[in-house]
mmCIF file of C-alpha atoms and ligand atoms in Angstrom:
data_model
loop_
_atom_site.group_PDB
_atom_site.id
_atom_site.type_symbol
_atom_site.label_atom_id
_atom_site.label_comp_id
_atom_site.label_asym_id
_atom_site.label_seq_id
_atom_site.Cartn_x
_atom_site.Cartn_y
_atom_site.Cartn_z
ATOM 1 C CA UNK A 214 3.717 5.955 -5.742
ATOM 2 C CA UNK A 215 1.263 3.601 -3.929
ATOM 3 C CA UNK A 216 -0.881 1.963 -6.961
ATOM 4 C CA UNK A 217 -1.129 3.503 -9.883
ATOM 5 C CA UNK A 218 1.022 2.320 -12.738
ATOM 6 C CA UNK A 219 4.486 2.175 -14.455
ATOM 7 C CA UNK A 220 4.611 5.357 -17.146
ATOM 8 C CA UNK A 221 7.689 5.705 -19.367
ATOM 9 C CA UNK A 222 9.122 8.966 -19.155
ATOM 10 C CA UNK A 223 7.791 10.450 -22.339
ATOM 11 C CA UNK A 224 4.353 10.673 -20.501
ATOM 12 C CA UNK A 225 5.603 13.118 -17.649
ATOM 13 C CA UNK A 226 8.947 14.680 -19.804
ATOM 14 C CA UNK A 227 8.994 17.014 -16.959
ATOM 15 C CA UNK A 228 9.937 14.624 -13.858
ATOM 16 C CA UNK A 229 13.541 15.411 -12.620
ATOM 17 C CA UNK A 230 15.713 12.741 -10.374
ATOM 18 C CA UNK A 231 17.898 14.177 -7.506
ATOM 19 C CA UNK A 232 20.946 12.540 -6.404
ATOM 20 C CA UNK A 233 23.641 13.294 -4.357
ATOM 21 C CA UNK A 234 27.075 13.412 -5.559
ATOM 22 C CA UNK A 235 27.467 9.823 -3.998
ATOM 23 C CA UNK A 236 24.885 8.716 -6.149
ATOM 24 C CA UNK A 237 22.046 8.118 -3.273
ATOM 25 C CA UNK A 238 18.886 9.029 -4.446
ATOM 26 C CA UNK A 239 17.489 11.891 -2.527
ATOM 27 C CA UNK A 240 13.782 13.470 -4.325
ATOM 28 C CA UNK A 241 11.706 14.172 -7.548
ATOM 29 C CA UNK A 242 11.646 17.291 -9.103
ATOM 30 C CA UNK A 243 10.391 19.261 -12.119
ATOM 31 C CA UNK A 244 11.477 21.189 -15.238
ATOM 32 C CA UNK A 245 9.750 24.314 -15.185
ATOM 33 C CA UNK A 246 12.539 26.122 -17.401
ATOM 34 C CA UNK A 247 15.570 24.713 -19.235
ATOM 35 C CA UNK A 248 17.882 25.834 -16.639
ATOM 36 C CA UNK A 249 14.985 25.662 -13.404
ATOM 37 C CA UNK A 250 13.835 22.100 -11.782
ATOM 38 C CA UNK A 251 11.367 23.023 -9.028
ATOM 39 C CA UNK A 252 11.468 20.503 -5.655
ATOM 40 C CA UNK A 253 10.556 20.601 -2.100
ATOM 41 C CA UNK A 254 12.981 22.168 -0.109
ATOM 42 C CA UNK A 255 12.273 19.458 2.567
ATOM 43 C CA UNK A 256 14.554 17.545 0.151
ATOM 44 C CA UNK A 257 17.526 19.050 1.692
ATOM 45 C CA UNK A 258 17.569 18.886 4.726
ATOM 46 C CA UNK A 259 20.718 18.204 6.331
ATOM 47 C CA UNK A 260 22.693 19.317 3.531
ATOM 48 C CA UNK A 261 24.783 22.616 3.493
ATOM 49 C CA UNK A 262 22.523 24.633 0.560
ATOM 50 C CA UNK A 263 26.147 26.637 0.046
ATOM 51 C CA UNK A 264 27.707 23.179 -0.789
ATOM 52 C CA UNK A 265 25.080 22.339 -3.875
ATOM 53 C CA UNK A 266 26.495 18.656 -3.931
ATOM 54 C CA UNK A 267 23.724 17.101 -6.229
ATOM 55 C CA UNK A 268 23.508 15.555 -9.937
ATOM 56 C CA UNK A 269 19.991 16.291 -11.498
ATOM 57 C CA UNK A 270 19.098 13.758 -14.357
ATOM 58 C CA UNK A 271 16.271 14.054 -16.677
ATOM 59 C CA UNK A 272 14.906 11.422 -18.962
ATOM 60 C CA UNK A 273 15.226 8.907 -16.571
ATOM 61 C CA UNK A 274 12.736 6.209 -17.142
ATOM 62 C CA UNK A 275 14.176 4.581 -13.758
ATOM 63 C CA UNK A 276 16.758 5.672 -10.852
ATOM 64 C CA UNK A 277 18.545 2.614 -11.462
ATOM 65 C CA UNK A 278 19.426 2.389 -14.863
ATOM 66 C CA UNK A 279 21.022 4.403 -17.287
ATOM 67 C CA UNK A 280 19.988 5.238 -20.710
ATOM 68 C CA UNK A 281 22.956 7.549 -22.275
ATOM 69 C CA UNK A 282 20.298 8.072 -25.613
ATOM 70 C CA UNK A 283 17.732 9.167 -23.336
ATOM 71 C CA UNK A 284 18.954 10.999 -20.153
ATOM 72 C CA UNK A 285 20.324 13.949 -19.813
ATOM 73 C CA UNK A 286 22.889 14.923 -16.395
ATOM 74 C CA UNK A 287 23.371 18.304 -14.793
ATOM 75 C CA UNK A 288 24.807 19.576 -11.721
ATOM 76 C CA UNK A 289 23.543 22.292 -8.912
ATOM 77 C CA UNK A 290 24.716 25.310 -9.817
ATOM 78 C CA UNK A 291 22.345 27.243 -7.630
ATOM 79 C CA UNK A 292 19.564 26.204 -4.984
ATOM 80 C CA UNK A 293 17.302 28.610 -3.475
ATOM 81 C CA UNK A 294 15.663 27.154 -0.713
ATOM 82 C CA UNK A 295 12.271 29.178 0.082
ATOM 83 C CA UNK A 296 13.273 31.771 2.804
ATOM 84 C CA UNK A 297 10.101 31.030 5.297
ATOM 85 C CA UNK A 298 10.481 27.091 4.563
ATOM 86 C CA UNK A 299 9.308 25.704 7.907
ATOM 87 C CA UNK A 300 11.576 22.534 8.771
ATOM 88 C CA UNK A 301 8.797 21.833 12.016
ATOM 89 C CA UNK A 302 5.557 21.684 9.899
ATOM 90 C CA UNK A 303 6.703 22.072 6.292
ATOM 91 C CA UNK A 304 5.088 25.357 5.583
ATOM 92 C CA UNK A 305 6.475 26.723 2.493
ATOM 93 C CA UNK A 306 8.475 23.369 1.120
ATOM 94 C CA UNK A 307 9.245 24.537 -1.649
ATOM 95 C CA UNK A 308 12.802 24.927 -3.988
ATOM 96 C CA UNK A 309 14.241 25.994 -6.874
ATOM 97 C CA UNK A 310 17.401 24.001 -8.349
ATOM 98 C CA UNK A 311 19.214 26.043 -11.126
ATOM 99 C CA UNK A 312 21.249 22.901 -13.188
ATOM 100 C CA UNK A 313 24.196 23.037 -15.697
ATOM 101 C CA UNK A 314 25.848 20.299 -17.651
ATOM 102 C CA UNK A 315 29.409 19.912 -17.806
ATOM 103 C CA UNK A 316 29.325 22.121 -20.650
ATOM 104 C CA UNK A 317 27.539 24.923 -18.948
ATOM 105 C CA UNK A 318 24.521 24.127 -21.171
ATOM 106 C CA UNK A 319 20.891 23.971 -19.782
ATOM 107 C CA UNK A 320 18.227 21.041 -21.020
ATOM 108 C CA UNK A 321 17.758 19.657 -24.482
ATOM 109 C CA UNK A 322 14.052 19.291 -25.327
ATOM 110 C CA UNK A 323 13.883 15.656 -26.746
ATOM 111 C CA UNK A 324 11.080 13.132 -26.154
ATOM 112 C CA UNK A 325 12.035 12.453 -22.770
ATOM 113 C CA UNK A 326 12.859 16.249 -21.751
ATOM 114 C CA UNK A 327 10.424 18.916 -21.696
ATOM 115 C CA UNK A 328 9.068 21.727 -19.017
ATOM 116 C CA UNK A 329 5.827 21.799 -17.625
ATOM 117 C CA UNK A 330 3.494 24.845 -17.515
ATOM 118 C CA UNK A 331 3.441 26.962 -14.300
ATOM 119 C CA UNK A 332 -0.838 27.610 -13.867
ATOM 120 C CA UNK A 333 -1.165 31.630 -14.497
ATOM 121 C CA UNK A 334 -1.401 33.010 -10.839
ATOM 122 C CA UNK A 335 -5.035 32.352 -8.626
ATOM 123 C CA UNK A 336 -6.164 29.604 -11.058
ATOM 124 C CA UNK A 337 -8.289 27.721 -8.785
ATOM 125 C CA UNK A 338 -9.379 24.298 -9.737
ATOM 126 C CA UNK A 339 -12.564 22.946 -8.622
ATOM 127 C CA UNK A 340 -12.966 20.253 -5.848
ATOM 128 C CA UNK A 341 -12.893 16.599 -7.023
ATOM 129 C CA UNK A 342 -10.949 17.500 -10.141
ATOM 130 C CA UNK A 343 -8.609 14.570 -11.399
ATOM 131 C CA UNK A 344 -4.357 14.847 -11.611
ATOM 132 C CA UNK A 345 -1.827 12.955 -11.497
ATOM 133 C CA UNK A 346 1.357 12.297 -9.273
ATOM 134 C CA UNK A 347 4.304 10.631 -10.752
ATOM 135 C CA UNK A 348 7.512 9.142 -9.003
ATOM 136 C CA UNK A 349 10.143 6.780 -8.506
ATOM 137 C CA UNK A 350 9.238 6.304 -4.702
ATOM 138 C CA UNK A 351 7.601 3.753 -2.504
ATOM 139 C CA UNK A 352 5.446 1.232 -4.117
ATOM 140 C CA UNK A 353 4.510 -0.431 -0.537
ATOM 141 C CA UNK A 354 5.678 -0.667 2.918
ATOM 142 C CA UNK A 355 8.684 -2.699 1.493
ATOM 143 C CA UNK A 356 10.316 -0.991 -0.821
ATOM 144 C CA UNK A 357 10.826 1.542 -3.342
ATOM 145 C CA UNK A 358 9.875 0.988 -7.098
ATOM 146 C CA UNK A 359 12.685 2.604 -8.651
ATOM 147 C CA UNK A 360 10.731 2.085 -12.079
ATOM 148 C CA UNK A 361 8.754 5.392 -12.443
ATOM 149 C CA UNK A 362 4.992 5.498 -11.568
ATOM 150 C CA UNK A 363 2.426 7.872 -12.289
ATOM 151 C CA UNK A 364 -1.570 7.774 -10.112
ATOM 152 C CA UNK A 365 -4.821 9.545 -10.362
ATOM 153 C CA UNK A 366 -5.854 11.326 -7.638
ATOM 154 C CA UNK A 367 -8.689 13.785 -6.249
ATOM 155 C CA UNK A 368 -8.335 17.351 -5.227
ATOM 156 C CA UNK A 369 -10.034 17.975 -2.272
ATOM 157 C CA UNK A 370 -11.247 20.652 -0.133
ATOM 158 C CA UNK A 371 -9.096 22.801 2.359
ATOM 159 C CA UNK A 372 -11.850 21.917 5.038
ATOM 160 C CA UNK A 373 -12.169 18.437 4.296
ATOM 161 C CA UNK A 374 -8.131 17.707 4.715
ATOM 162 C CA UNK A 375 -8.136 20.645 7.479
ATOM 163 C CA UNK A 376 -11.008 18.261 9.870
ATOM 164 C CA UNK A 377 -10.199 16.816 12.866
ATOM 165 C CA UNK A 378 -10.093 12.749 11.147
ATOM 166 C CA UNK A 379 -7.799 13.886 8.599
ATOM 167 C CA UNK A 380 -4.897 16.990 9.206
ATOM 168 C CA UNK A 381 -6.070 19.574 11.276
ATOM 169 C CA UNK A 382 -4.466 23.046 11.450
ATOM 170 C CA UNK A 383 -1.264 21.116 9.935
ATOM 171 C CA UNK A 384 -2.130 22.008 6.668
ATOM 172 C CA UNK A 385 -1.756 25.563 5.940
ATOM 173 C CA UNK A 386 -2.778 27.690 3.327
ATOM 174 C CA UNK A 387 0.391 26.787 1.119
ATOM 175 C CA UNK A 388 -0.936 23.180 1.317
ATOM 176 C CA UNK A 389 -3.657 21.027 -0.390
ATOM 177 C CA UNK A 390 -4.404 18.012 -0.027
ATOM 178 C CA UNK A 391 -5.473 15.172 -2.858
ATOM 179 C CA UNK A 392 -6.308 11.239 -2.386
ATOM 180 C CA UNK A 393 -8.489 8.542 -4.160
ATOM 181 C CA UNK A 394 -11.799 8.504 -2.683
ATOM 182 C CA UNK A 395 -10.851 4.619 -2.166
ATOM 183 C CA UNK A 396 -7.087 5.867 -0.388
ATOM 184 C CA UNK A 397 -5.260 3.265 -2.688
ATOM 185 C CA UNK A 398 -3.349 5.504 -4.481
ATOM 186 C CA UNK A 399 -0.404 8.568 -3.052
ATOM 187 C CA UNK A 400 2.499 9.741 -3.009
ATOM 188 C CA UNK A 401 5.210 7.810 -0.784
ATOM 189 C CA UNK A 402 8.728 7.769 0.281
ATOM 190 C CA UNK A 403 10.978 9.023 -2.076
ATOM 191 C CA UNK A 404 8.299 10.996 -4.416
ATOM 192 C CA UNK A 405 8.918 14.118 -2.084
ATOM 193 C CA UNK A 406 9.350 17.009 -5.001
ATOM 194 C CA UNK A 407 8.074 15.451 -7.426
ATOM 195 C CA UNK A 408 4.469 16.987 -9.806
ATOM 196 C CA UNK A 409 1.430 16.644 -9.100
ATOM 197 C CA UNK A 410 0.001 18.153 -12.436
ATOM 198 C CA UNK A 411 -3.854 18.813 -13.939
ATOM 199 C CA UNK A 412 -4.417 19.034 -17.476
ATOM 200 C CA UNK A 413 -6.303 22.160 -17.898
ATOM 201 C CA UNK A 414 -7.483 22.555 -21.883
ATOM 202 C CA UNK A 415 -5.472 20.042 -22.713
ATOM 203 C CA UNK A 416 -2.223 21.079 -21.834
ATOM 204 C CA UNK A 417 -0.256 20.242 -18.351
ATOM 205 C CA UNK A 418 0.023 22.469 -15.473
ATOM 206 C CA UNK A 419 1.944 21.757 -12.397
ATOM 207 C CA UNK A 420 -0.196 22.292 -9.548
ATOM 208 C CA UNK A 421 1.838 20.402 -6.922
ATOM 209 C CA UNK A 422 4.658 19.343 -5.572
ATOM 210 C CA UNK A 423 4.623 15.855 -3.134
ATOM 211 C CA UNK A 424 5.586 17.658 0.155
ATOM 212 C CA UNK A 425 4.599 15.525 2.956
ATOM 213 C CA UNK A 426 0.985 12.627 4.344
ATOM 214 C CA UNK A 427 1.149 10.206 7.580
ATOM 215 C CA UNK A 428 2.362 7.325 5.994
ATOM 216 C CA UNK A 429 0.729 6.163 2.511
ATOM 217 C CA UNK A 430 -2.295 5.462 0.845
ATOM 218 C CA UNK A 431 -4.262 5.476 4.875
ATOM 219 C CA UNK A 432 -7.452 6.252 5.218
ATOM 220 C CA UNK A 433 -8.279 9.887 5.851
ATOM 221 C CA UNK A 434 -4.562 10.939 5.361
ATOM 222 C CA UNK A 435 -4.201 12.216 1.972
ATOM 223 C CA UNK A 436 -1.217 12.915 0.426
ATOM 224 C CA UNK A 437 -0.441 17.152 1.000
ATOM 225 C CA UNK A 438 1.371 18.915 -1.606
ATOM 226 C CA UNK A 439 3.164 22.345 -2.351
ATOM 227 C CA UNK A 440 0.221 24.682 -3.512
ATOM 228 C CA UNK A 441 2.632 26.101 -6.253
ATOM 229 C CA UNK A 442 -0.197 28.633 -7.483
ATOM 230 C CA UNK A 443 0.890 30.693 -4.212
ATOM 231 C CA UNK A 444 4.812 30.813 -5.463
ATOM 232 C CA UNK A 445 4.208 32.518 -8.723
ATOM 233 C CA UNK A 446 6.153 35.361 -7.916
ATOM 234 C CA UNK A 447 8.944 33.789 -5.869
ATOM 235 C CA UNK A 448 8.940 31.760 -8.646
ATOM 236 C CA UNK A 449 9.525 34.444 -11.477
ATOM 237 C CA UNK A 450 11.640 36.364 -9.088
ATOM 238 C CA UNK A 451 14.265 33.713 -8.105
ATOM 239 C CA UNK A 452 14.625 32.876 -11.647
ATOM 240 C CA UNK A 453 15.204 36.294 -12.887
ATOM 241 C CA UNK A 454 17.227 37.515 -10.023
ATOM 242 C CA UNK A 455 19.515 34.661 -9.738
ATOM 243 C CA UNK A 456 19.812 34.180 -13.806
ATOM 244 C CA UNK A 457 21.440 37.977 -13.663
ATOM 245 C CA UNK A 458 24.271 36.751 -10.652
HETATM 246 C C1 4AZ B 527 7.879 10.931 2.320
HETATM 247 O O1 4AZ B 527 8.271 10.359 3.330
HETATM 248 C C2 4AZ B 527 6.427 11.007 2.031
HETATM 249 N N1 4AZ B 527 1.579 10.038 1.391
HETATM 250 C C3 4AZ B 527 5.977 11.639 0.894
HETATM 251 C C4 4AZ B 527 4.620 11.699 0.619
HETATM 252 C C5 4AZ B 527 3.720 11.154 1.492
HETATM 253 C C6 4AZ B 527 4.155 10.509 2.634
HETATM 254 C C7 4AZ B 527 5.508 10.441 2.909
HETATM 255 C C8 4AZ B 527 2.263 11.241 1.186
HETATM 256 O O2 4AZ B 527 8.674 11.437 1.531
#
Protein backbone atom coordinates (compact mmCIF):
# COMPACT_ATOMS: atom_id res chain seq x y z
CA UNK A 1 0.00 0.00 0.00
CA UNK A 2 1.24 3.45 -1.19
CA UNK A 3 0.49 5.86 1.99
CA UNK A 4 -1.81 5.05 4.23
CA UNK A 5 -0.69 3.56 7.50
CA UNK A 6 0.61 0.51 9.50
CA UNK A 7 -2.74 -1.43 11.03
CA UNK A 8 -2.19 -4.43 13.31
CA UNK A 9 -4.02 -7.29 12.20
CA UNK A 10 -6.90 -7.17 14.60
CA UNK A 11 -8.22 -4.17 12.47
CA UNK A 12 -8.63 -6.24 9.12
CA UNK A 13 -8.89 -10.08 10.97
CA UNK A 14 -9.83 -11.06 7.55
CA UNK A 15 -6.44 -10.40 5.48
CA UNK A 16 -4.86 -13.79 4.40
CA UNK A 17 -0.90 -14.12 3.34
CA UNK A 18 -0.03 -16.48 0.39
CA UNK A 19 3.17 -18.18 0.16
CA UNK A 20 4.58 -20.70 -1.75
CA UNK A 21 5.83 -23.81 -0.33
CA UNK A 22 9.41 -22.21 -0.62
CA UNK A 23 8.30 -19.61 1.51
CA UNK A 24 8.28 -16.63 -1.28
CA UNK A 25 5.58 -14.47 -0.76
CA UNK A 26 3.20 -14.56 -3.62
CA UNK A 27 -0.51 -12.32 -2.78
CA UNK A 28 -3.15 -11.16 -0.16
CA UNK A 29 -6.18 -12.82 0.31
CA UNK A 30 -9.37 -12.99 2.40
CA UNK A 31 -11.37 -15.16 4.83
CA UNK A 32 -14.73 -15.25 3.62
CA UNK A 33 -15.49 -18.75 5.40
CA UNK A 34 -13.43 -20.79 7.86
CA UNK A 35 -12.33 -23.12 5.28
CA UNK A 36 -12.60 -20.28 2.01
CA UNK A 37 -9.80 -17.35 1.51
CA UNK A 38 -10.90 -15.47 -1.62
CA UNK A 39 -7.74 -14.00 -3.99
CA UNK A 40 -7.13 -12.96 -7.46
CA UNK A 41 -6.53 -15.67 -9.60
CA UNK A 42 -3.85 -13.47 -11.33
CA UNK A 43 -1.94 -14.66 -8.23
CA UNK A 44 -1.16 -17.85 -9.88
CA UNK A 45 -0.03 -17.55 -12.68
CA UNK A 46 2.62 -19.77 -13.68
CA UNK A 47 1.82 -22.27 -11.20
CA UNK A 48 0.21 -25.73 -12.02
CA UNK A 49 -3.49 -25.06 -10.11
CA UNK A 50 -3.44 -29.22 -9.92
CA UNK A 51 -0.15 -28.89 -7.88
CA UNK A 52 -1.79 -26.47 -4.96
CA UNK A 53 1.86 -25.83 -3.59
CA UNK A 54 0.97 -22.86 -1.19
CA UNK A 55 0.91 -22.20 2.77
CA UNK A 56 -1.96 -19.68 3.68
CA UNK A 57 -1.29 -17.88 7.10
CA UNK A 58 -3.70 -15.80 8.92
CA UNK A 59 -3.01 -13.49 11.79
CA UNK A 60 -0.06 -12.29 10.36
CA UNK A 61 0.66 -8.84 11.53
CA UNK A 62 3.78 -8.97 8.99
CA UNK A 63 5.14 -11.49 6.15
CA UNK A 64 8.30 -11.53 7.87
CA UNK A 65 7.83 -12.46 11.23
CA UNK A 66 6.23 -15.05 13.03
CA UNK A 67 3.94 -14.88 15.89
CA UNK A 68 3.08 -18.72 16.91
CA UNK A 69 0.24 -16.99 19.64
CA UNK A 70 -1.19 -15.14 16.90
CA UNK A 71 -1.02 -16.85 13.43
CA UNK A 72 -2.59 -19.49 12.30
CA UNK A 73 -0.98 -21.90 9.01
CA UNK A 74 -2.93 -23.88 6.46
CA UNK A 75 -2.24 -25.50 3.30
CA UNK A 76 -4.15 -25.55 -0.34
CA UNK A 77 -6.27 -28.16 -0.34
CA UNK A 78 -8.31 -26.91 -3.24
CA UNK A 79 -8.02 -23.77 -5.67
CA UNK A 80 -10.60 -22.92 -8.08
CA UNK A 81 -9.37 -20.54 -10.37
CA UNK A 82 -12.44 -18.58 -12.09
CA UNK A 83 -13.14 -20.53 -15.39
CA UNK A 84 -13.34 -17.22 -17.80
CA UNK A 85 -10.23 -15.62 -15.82
CA UNK A 86 -8.63 -13.63 -18.64
CA UNK A 87 -4.67 -13.90 -18.23
CA UNK A 88 -4.46 -10.89 -21.33
CA UNK A 89 -6.65 -8.21 -19.59
CA UNK A 90 -7.55 -9.69 -16.21
CA UNK A 91 -11.22 -10.02 -16.74
CA UNK A 92 -12.62 -12.16 -14.13
CA UNK A 93 -9.36 -12.30 -11.57
CA UNK A 94 -10.80 -13.79 -9.26
CA UNK A 95 -10.08 -17.24 -6.84
CA UNK A 96 -11.14 -19.26 -4.33
CA UNK A 97 -8.43 -21.09 -2.00
CA UNK A 98 -10.05 -23.91 0.14
CA UNK A 99 -7.17 -24.25 3.28
CA UNK A 100 -6.60 -27.06 5.88
CA UNK A 101 -4.21 -27.26 8.76
CA UNK A 102 -2.15 -30.13 9.37
CA UNK A 103 -4.88 -31.42 11.33
CA UNK A 104 -7.48 -31.15 8.67
CA UNK A 105 -9.08 -28.35 10.73
CA UNK A 106 -10.33 -25.03 9.12
CA UNK A 107 -9.72 -21.37 10.97
CA UNK A 108 -9.96 -20.56 14.63
CA UNK A 109 -11.80 -17.26 15.20
CA UNK A 110 -9.43 -15.40 17.68
CA UNK A 111 -8.63 -11.67 17.66
CA UNK A 112 -6.51 -11.86 14.77
CA UNK A 113 -8.81 -14.40 12.68
CA UNK A 114 -12.16 -13.65 11.55
CA UNK A 115 -14.23 -13.68 7.99
CA UNK A 116 -15.47 -10.82 6.35
CA UNK A 117 -19.05 -10.34 5.05
CA UNK A 118 -19.74 -11.09 1.34
CA UNK A 119 -22.27 -7.71 0.32
CA UNK A 120 -25.87 -9.51 -0.40
CA UNK A 121 -25.91 -9.70 -4.31
CA UNK A 122 -26.50 -6.06 -6.54
CA UNK A 123 -25.65 -3.90 -3.47
CA UNK A 124 -24.48 -0.94 -5.22
CA UNK A 125 -22.59 1.65 -3.33
CA UNK A 126 -22.74 5.16 -4.25
CA UNK A 127 -19.89 7.10 -6.05
CA UNK A 128 -17.31 8.78 -3.77
CA UNK A 129 -18.05 6.40 -0.93
CA UNK A 130 -14.93 5.76 1.41
CA UNK A 131 -13.08 1.95 1.93
CA UNK A 132 -10.26 0.74 2.67
CA UNK A 133 -7.41 -1.47 1.08
CA UNK A 134 -5.07 -3.29 3.29
CA UNK A 135 -1.70 -5.14 2.42
CA UNK A 136 1.68 -6.17 2.95
CA UNK A 137 2.83 -4.83 -0.57
CA UNK A 138 4.76 -1.95 -1.98
CA UNK A 139 5.18 1.04 0.14
CA UNK A 140 7.20 2.98 -2.80
CA UNK A 141 9.09 2.39 -5.87
CA UNK A 142 11.77 0.71 -3.59
CA UNK A 143 10.47 -1.75 -1.80
CA UNK A 144 7.89 -3.68 -0.18
CA UNK A 145 6.64 -2.89 3.45
CA UNK A 146 6.26 -6.26 4.67
CA UNK A 147 4.59 -4.60 7.88
CA UNK A 148 0.83 -4.61 6.98
CA UNK A 149 -0.87 -1.36 5.76
CA UNK A 150 -4.30 -0.41 5.44
CA UNK A 151 -5.53 3.25 3.04
CA UNK A 152 -8.66 5.13 2.40
CA UNK A 153 -9.73 5.35 -0.84
CA UNK A 154 -12.68 6.66 -3.20
CA UNK A 155 -15.04 4.64 -5.27
CA UNK A 156 -15.44 6.03 -8.41
CA UNK A 157 -17.51 5.90 -11.40
CA UNK A 158 -17.35 3.18 -14.23
CA UNK A 159 -17.16 6.22 -16.74
CA UNK A 160 -14.77 8.19 -14.96
CA UNK A 161 -12.02 5.12 -14.74
CA UNK A 162 -13.49 3.88 -18.28
CA UNK A 163 -12.25 7.75 -20.05
CA UNK A 164 -9.72 8.04 -22.33
CA UNK A 165 -6.96 9.86 -19.41
CA UNK A 166 -7.54 7.10 -17.15
CA UNK A 167 -8.37 3.09 -18.43
CA UNK A 168 -10.36 2.96 -21.32
CA UNK A 169 -12.29 -0.15 -22.44
CA UNK A 170 -9.62 -2.06 -20.09
CA UNK A 171 -11.82 -2.04 -17.38
CA UNK A 172 -14.72 -4.22 -17.79
CA UNK A 173 -17.78 -4.63 -16.10
CA UNK A 174 -16.17 -7.09 -13.43
CA UNK A 175 -13.88 -4.11 -12.59
CA UNK A 176 -14.07 -0.83 -10.56
CA UNK A 177 -11.92 1.37 -10.01
CA UNK A 178 -11.09 3.48 -6.53
CA UNK A 179 -8.20 6.23 -5.80
CA UNK A 180 -7.71 9.31 -3.48
CA UNK A 181 -8.87 12.30 -5.17
CA UNK A 182 -5.11 13.49 -4.33
CA UNK A 183 -3.64 9.78 -6.05
CA UNK A 184 -1.38 9.33 -2.87
CA UNK A 185 -2.79 6.40 -1.72
CA UNK A 186 -3.30 2.45 -3.76
CA UNK A 187 -2.77 -0.63 -3.90
CA UNK A 188 0.86 -1.80 -5.13
CA UNK A 189 3.01 -4.71 -5.78
CA UNK A 190 2.37 -7.48 -3.75
CA UNK A 191 -1.31 -6.37 -2.42
CA UNK A 192 -2.75 -8.28 -5.56
CA UNK A 193 -5.79 -10.36 -3.69
CA UNK A 194 -5.97 -8.68 -1.03
CA UNK A 195 -9.78 -6.56 0.38
CA UNK A 196 -10.80 -3.72 -0.46
CA UNK A 197 -13.81 -3.53 2.07
CA UNK A 198 -16.76 -0.68 2.91
CA UNK A 199 -18.36 -0.61 6.12
CA UNK A 200 -21.95 -0.60 5.34
CA UNK A 201 -24.15 -0.12 8.86
CA UNK A 202 -21.39 -0.65 10.63
CA UNK A 203 -20.30 -3.89 9.78
CA UNK A 204 -17.52 -4.86 6.95
CA UNK A 205 -18.24 -5.99 3.56
CA UNK A 206 -15.71 -7.02 1.06
CA UNK A 207 -16.30 -5.21 -2.00
CA UNK A 208 -12.91 -5.78 -3.68
CA UNK A 209 -10.21 -7.56 -4.34
CA UNK A 210 -6.64 -5.56 -5.53
CA UNK A 211 -6.55 -7.02 -9.12
CA UNK A 212 -4.43 -4.86 -11.17
CA UNK A 213 -3.48 -0.17 -11.90
CA UNK A 214 -0.41 1.18 -14.16
CA UNK A 215 2.00 1.46 -11.63
CA UNK A 216 0.99 3.16 -8.13
CA UNK A 217 -0.51 5.97 -6.63
CA UNK A 218 -0.21 7.99 -10.62
CA UNK A 219 -2.33 10.37 -11.49
CA UNK A 220 -5.45 9.30 -13.33
CA UNK A 221 -4.59 5.53 -12.85
CA UNK A 222 -6.52 4.29 -10.02
CA UNK A 223 -6.08 1.24 -8.51
CA UNK A 224 -8.90 -1.51 -10.33
CA UNK A 225 -10.24 -4.18 -8.26
CA UNK A 226 -12.33 -7.52 -8.48
CA UNK A 227 -16.06 -6.27 -8.41
CA UNK A 228 -16.87 -9.29 -6.05
CA UNK A 229 -20.72 -8.24 -5.97
CA UNK A 230 -20.77 -9.94 -9.61
CA UNK A 231 -19.29 -13.47 -8.09
CA UNK A 232 -22.02 -14.09 -5.62
CA UNK A 233 -23.06 -17.13 -7.10
CA UNK A 234 -19.73 -18.56 -8.26
CA UNK A 235 -19.00 -17.76 -5.00
CA UNK A 236 -21.77 -19.86 -3.13
CA UNK A 237 -21.48 -22.44 -5.79
CA UNK A 238 -17.72 -23.28 -5.63
CA UNK A 239 -18.00 -23.46 -1.98
CA UNK A 240 -20.85 -25.79 -1.85
CA UNK A 241 -19.89 -27.90 -4.75
CA UNK A 242 -16.36 -28.40 -3.89
CA UNK A 243 -17.13 -28.76 0.13
CA UNK A 244 -19.31 -32.06 -1.06
CA UNK A 245 -15.94 -33.62 -3.24
C1 LIG B 1 0.70 -5.41 -8.79
O1 LIG B 1 1.68 -5.37 -9.53
C2 LIG B 1 -0.18 -4.22 -8.68
N1 LIG B 1 -2.05 0.38 -8.23
C3 LIG B 1 -1.28 -4.25 -7.86
C4 LIG B 1 -2.10 -3.14 -7.74
C5 LIG B 1 -1.84 -2.02 -8.48
C6 LIG B 1 -0.73 -1.97 -9.31
C7 LIG B 1 0.09 -3.07 -9.42
C8 LIG B 1 -2.74 -0.84 -8.36
O2 LIG B 1 0.44 -6.41 -8.14
Amino acid sequence: IVGGSFTPIESQPWVAAIFTRRGQFLCGGSLIAPCWVLTAAHCFEGYDPSEKEFTVYLGKSAINETNALKEQKFIVQKLVIHRQYNASNYNYDIALLKIKNKDGGCAVKSPSTRTVCLPPKDTQLPVGYKCSIVGYGKENAWGFSKILKEGQVNLLSQSECRSKDYYGDKVTGNMFCAAKPNWRIDACKGDSGGPLVCEVAGRMFLFGVVSWGDGCAQRNKPGVYTKVTNFNKWILKTLCNVSLV
